Short mmCIF file of C-alpha atoms and ligand atoms in Angstrom, two decimals:
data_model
loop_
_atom_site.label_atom_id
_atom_site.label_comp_id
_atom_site.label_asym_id
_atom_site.label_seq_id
_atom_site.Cartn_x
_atom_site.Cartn_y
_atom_site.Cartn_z
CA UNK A 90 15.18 -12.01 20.51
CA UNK A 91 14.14 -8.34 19.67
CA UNK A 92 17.44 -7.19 21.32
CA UNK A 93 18.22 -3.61 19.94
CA UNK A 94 14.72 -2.78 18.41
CA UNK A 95 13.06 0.14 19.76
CA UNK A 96 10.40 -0.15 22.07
CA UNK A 97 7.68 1.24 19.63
CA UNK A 98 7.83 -1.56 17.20
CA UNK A 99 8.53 -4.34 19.88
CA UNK A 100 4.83 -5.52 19.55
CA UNK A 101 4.00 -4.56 15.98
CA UNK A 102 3.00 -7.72 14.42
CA UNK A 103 3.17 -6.83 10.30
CA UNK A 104 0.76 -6.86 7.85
CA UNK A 105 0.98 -9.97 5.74
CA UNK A 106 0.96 -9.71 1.94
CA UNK A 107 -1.20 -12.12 0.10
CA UNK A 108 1.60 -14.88 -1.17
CA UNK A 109 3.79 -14.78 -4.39
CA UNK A 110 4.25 -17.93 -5.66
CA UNK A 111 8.19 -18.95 -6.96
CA UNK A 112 9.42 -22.41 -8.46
CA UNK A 113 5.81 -23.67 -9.27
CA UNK A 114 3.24 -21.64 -11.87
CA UNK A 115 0.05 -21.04 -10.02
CA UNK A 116 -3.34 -19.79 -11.63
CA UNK A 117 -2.89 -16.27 -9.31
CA UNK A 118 -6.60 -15.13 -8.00
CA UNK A 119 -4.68 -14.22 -4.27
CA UNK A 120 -3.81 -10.72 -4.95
CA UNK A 121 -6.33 -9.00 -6.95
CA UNK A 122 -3.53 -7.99 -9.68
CA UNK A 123 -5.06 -7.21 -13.18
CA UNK A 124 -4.82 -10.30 -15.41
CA UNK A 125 -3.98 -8.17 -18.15
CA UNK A 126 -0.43 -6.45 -18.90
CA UNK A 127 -0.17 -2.90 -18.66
CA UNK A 128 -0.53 -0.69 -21.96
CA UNK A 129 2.26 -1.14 -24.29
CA UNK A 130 3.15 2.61 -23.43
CA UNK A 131 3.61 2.08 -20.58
CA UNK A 132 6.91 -0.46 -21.25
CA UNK A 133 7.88 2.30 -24.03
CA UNK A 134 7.66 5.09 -21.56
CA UNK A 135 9.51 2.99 -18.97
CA UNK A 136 12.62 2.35 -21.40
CA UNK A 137 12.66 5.90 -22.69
CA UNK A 138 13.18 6.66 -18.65
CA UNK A 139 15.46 4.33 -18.04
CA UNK A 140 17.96 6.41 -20.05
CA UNK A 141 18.00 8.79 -17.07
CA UNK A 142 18.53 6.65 -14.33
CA UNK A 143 21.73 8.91 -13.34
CA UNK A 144 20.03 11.93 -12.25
CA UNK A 145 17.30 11.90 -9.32
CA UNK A 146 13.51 11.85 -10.15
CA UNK A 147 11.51 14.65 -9.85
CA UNK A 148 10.77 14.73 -6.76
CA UNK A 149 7.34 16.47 -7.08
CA UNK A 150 6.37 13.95 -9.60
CA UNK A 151 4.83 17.21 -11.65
CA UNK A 152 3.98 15.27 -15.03
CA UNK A 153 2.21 12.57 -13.33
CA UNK A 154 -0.11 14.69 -10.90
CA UNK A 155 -0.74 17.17 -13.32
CA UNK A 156 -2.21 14.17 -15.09
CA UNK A 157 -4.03 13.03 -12.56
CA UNK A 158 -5.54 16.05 -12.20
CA UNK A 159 -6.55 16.68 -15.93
CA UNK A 160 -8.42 13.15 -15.40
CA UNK A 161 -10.17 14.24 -12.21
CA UNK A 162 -11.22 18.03 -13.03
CA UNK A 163 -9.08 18.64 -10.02
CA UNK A 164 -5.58 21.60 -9.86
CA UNK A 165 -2.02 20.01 -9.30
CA UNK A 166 -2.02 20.91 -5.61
CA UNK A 167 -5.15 18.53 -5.35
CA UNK A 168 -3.15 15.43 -6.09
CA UNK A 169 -0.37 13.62 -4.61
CA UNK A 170 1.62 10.65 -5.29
CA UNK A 171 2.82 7.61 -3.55
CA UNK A 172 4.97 4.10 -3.73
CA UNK A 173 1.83 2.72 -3.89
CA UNK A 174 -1.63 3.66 -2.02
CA UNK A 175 -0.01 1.66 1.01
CA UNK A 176 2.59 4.25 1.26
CA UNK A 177 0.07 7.01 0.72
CA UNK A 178 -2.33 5.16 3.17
CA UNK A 179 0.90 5.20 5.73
CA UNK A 180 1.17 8.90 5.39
CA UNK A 181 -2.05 9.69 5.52
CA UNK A 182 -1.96 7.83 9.12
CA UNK A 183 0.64 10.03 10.31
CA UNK A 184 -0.58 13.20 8.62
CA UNK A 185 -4.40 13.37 9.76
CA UNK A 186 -4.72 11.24 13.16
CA UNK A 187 -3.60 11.88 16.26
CA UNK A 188 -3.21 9.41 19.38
CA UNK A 189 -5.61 9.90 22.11
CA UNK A 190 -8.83 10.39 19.23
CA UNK A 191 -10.11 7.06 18.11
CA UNK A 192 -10.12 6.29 14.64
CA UNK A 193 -13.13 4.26 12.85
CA UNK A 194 -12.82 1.71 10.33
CA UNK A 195 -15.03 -1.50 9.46
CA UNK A 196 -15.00 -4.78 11.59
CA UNK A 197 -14.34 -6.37 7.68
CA UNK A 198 -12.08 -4.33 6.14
CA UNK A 199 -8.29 -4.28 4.64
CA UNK A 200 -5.89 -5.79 7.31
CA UNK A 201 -3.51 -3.22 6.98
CA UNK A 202 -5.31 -0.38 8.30
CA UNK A 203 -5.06 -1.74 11.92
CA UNK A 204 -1.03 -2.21 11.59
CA UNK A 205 -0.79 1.20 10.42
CA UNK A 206 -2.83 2.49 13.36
CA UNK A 207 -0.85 0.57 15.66
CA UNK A 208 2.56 1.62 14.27
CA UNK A 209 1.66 5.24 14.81
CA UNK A 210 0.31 4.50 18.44
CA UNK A 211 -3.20 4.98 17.50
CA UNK A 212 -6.44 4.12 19.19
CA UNK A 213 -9.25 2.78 16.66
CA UNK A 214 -12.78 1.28 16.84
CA UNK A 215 -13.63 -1.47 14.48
CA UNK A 216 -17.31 -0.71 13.46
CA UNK A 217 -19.10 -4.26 12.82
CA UNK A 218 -20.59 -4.17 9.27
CA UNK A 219 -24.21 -5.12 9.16
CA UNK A 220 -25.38 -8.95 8.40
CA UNK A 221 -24.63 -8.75 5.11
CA UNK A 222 -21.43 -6.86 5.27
CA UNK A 223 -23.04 -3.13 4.46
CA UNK A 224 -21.91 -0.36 5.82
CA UNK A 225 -23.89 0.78 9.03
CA UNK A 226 -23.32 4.67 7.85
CA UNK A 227 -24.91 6.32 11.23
CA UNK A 228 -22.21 4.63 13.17
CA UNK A 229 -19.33 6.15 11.52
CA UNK A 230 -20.94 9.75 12.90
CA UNK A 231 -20.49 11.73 16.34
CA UNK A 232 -17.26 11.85 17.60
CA UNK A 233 -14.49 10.26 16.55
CA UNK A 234 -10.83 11.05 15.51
CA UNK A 235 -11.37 10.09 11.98
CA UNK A 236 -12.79 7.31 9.48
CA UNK A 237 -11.01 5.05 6.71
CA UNK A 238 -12.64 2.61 4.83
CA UNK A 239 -11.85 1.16 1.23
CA UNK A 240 -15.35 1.93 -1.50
CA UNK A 241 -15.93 -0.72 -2.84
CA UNK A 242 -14.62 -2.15 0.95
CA UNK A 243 -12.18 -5.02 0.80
CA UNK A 244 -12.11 -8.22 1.01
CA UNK A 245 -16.34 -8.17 0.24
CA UNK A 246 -16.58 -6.21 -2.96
CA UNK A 247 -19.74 -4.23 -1.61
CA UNK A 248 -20.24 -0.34 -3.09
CA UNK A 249 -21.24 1.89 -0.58
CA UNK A 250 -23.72 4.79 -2.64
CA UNK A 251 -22.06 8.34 -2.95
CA UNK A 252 -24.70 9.86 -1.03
CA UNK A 253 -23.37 7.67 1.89
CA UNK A 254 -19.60 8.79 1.74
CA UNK A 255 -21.40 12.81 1.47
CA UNK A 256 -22.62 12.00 4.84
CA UNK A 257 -19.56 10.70 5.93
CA UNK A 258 -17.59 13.45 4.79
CA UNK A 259 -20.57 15.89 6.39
CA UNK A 260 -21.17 14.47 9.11
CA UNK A 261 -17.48 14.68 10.63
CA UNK A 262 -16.24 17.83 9.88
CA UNK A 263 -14.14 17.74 12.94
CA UNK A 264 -12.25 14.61 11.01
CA UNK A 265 -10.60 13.54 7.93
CA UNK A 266 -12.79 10.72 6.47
CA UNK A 267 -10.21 8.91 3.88
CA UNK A 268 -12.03 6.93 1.05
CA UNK A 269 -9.61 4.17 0.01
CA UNK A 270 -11.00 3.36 -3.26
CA UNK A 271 -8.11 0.71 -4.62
CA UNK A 272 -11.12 -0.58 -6.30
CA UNK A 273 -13.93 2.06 -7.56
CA UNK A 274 -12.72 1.68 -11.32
CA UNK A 275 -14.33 -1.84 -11.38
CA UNK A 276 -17.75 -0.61 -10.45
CA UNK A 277 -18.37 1.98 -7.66
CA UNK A 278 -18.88 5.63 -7.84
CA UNK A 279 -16.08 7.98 -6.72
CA UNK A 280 -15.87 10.63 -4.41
CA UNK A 281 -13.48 12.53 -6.15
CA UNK A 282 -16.06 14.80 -7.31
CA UNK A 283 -16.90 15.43 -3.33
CA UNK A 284 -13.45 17.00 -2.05
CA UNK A 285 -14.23 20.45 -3.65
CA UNK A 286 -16.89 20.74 -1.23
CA UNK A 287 -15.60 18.80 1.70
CA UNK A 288 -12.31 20.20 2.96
CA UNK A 289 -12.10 16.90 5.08
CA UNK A 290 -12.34 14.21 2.40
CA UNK A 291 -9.57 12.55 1.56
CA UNK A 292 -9.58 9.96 -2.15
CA UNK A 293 -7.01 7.72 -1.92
CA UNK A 294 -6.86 5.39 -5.53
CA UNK A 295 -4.02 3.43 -7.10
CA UNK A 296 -2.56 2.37 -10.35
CA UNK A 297 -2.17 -1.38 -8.87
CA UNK A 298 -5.32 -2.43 -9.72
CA UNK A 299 -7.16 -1.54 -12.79
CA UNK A 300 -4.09 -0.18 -14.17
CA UNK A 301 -2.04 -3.45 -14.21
CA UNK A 302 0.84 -1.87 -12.44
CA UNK A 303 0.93 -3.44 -9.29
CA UNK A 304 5.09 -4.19 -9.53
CA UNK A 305 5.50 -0.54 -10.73
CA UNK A 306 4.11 0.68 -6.96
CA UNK A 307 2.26 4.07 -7.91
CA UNK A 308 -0.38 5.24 -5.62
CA UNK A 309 -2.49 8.57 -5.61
CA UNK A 310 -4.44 10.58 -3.30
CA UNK A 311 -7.43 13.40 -4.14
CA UNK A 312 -8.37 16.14 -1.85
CA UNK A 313 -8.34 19.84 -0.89
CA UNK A 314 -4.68 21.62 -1.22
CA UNK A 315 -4.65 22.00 2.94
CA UNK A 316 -4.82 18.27 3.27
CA UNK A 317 -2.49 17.31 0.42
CA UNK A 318 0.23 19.54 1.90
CA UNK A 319 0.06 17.99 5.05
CA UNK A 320 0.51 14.52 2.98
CA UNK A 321 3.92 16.63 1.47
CA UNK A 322 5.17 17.43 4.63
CA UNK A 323 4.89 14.16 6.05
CA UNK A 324 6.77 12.37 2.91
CA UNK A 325 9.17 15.16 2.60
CA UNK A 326 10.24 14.68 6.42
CA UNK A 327 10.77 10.92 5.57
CA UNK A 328 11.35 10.72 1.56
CA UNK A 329 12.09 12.94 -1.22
CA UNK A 330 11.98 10.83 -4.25
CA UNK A 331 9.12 7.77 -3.32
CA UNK A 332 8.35 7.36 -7.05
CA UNK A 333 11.50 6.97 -9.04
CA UNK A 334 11.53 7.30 -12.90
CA UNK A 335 10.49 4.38 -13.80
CA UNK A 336 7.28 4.87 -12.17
CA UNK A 337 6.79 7.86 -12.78
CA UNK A 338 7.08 7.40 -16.21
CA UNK A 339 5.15 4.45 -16.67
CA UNK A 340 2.31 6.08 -14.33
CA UNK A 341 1.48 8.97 -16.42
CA UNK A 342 1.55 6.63 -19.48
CA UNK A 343 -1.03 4.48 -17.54
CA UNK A 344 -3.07 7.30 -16.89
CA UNK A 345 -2.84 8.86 -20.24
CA UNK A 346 -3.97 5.73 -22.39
CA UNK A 347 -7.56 5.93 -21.40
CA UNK A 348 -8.72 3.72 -24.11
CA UNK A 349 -6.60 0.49 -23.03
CA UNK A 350 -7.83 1.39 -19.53
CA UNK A 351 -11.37 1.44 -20.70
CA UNK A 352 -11.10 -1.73 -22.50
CA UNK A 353 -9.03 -3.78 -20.04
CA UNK A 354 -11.56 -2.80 -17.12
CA UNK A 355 -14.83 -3.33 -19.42
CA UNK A 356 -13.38 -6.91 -20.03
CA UNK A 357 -13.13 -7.68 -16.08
CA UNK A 358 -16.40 -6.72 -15.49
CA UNK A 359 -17.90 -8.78 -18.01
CA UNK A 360 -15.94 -11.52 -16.47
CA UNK A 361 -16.99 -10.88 -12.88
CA UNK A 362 -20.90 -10.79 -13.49
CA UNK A 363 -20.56 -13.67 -16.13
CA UNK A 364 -18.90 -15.87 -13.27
CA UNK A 365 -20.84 -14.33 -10.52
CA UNK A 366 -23.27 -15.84 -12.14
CA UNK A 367 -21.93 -19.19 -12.46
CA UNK A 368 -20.35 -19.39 -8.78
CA UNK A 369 -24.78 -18.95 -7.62
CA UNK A 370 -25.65 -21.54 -9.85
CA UNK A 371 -22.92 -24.19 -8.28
CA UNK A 372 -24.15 -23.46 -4.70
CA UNK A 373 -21.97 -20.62 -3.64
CA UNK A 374 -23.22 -17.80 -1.74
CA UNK A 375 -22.05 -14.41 -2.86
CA UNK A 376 -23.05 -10.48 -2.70
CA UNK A 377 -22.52 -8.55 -5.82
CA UNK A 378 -19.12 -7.49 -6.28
CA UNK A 379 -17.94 -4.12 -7.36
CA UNK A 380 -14.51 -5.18 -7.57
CA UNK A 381 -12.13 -7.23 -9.25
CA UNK A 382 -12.63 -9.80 -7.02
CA UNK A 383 -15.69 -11.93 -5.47
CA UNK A 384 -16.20 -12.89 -2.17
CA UNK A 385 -17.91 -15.98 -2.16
CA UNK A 386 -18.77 -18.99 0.75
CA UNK A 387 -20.16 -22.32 0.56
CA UNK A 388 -22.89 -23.73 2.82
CA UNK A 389 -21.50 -26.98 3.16
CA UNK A 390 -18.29 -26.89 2.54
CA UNK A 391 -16.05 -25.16 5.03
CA UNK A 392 -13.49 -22.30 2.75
CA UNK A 393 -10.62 -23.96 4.58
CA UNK A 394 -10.93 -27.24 2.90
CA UNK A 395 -11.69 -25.36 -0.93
CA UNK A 396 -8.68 -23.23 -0.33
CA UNK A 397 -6.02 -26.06 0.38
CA UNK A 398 -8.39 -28.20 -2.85
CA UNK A 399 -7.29 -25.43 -5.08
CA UNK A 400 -4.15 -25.05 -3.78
CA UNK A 401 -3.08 -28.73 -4.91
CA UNK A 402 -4.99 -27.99 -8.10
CA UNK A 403 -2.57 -25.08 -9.23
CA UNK A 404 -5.03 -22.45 -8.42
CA UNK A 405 -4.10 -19.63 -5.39
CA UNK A 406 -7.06 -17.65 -4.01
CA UNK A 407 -7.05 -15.82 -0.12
CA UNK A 408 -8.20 -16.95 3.09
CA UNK A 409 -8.07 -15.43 6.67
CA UNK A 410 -8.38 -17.16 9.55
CA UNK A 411 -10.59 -14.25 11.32
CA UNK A 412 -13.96 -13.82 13.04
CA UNK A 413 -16.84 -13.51 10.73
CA UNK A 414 -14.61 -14.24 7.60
CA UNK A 415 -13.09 -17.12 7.99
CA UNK A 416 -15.38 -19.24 5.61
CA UNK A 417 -14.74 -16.89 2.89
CA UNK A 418 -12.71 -17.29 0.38
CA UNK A 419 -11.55 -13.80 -1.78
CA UNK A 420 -11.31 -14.94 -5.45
CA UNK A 421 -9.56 -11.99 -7.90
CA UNK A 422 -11.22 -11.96 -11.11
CA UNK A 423 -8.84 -13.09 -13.68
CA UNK A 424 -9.38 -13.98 -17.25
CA UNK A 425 -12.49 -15.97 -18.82
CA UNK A 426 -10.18 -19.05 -18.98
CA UNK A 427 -9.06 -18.73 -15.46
CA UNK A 428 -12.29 -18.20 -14.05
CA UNK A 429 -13.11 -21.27 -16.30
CA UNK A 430 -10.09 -23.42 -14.97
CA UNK A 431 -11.19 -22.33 -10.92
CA UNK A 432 -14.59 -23.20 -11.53
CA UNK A 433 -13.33 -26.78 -12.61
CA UNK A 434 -11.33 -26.99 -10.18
CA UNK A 435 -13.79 -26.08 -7.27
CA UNK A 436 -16.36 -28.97 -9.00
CA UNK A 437 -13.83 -31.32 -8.46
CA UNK A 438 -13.40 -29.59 -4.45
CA UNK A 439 -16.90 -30.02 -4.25
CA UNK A 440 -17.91 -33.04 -4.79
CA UNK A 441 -14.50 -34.70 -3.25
CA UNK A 442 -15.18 -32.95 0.19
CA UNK A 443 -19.37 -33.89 -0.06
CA UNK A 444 -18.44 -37.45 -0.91
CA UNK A 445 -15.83 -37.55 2.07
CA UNK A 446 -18.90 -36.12 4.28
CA UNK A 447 -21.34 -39.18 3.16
C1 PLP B 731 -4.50 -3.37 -2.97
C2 PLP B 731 -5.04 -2.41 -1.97
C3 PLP B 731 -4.34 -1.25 -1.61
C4 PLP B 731 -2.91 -1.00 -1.91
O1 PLP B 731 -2.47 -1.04 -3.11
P1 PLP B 731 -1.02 -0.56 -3.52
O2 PLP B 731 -0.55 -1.67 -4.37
O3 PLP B 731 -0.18 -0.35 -2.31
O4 PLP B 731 -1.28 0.69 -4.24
C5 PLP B 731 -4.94 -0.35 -0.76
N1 PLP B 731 -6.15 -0.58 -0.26
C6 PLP B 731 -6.83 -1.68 -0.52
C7 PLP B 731 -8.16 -1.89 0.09
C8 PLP B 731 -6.29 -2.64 -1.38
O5 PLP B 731 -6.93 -3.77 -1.58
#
């Protein structure tokens, strides 16, 4: 029944969003939002926009990059701006790979990255990460048509050392090698401080994360001017105005309260190492997470079983059904008292499914 849809999107099968929940009130650890609110300017900022909603937005979003590049040491023509990093990562696609070069990205990596590749008719190689889901560097070199992958990578929290992404960036300077770091302000070190000196490194970051604003949908990427015009001629071919006032506004309120920021993000960390902690001493196996989630697997109970457990229990956490994965479990880091409340709640999925193996 795909009568009337053009031939290039025939076989596209869609990325799937992790789920949000309606009717019932889950504990949310599916979708690595922030489990705190955004900074109170941000909501003031928001309503002093809304009084505008009339006219159009800017459509260079000028206030917002020109604070995003105040916080980065970087010049307005260094940053653009998104509806959200997917959008960015979506133009990015388009604006730096071509069909016929294969792209590189990590075996383990964020599901969408494949969809966009195959949207735009791309060939890719999924690199397999090593045993313990590092990043085999020396296999991302030599030729290739490009490299994307997400520092800290998703869905296993691992950092991969700045030195690393300098070879990266180095050693393909026929390629754009995009950093997708959704992530870095929970733990890793970012490359922004790189793309001076690499004309072919492209930061992508977003406010969904660590800035509690994943409804708002602002996304950002860092790099030399060249590359960030050919991100502006790709959105202004398709649209003008992808932030609208509201985010906008509440963006650059986001990104000018540095202190909530600070605070908000200190307090997640705390949390994360607090229950990585705990997780290791109730059996589960887990790297060190720089992100606001952990990755974590049991070795004798299958993730399957623990994610339908918590699911009954009120508690939402992701699961794919994929090679290599698929007994993992990604748990977002929310709040002491959730992490408290999923801990219970995985006790109780313990020893039910141990007792059922007896
Ligand atoms: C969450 C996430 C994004 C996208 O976030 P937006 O909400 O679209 O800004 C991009 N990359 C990775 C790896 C993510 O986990």
């Amino acid at each position: 029944m795909k009568e009337y849809w053009s031939t290039r999107i025939r076989d596209m099968v869609p990325y799937t969003p992790g789920e949000q929940p309606k009717g019932r009130t889950f504990i949310k650890l599916n979708t690595n939002e922030n489990p705190y609110p955004p900074s109170p300017k941000v909501l003031e900022a928001i309503q002093a926009a809304a009084g505008d909603l009339r006219l159009y937005p800017d459509p260079e979003s000028t206030a917002l990059r020109d604070a995003l590049a105040e916080l980065y040491g970087l010049k307005r023509g260094q940053v653009f701006v998104g509806n959200g990093s997917d959008e960015v990562l979506a133009l990015a696609f388009q604006a730096f790979f071509d069909p016929g070069r294969t792209i590189l990205f990590p075996d383990v990596t964020y599901s969408f990255y494949p969809v966009f590749a195959k949207l735009y008719g791309l060939s890719f190689r999924e690199v397999p990460l090593n045993e313990r889901f590092g990043v085999p560097v020396e296999e991302f070199l030599g030729e290739n048509g490009g490299v994307i992958l997400p520092n800290p990578n998703a869905p296993t929290g691992r950092a991969l050392p700045l030195e690393d992404v300098r070879r990266l960036a180095e050693g393909n300077p026929g390629a754009v090698v995009l950093i997708d770091e959704a992530y870095v302000d929970f733990g890793a070190d970012s490359a922004v401080g790189l793309v001076e000196r690499h004309p072919n490194l492209l930061v992508v970051q977003t406010c969904s994360k660590s800035r509690s604003l994943a409804g708002l949908r602002v996304g950002f990427a860092l790099g030399h001017e060249n590359l960030i015009a050919a991100l502006e001629c790709v959105k202004n071919s398709f649209n003008s105005y992808p932030l609208d006032r509201l985010a906008q506004a509440g963006a650059l309120a986001a990104i000018q309260d540095r202190a909530y920021f600070q605070e908000t993000t200190q307090k997640i960390i705390a949390t994360r190492e607090r229950f990585t902690g705990q997780l290791r001493e109730m059996g589960f196996q887990l790297e060190d997470s720089a992100a606001n989630f952990l990755f974590i697997t049991h070795p004798k109970v299958p993730a399957k079983a623990l994610l339908d457990g918590l699911r009954e229990r009120g508690i939402l956490v992701r699961w794919w059904d994929k090679p290599r994965i698929s007994n993992h479990l990604r748990v977002t880091v929310g709040t002491d008292g959730e992490m408290e409340a999923l801990c219970r709640a995985l006790e109780e999925c313990l020893s039910a499914e141990l007792m059922a193996a007896f």
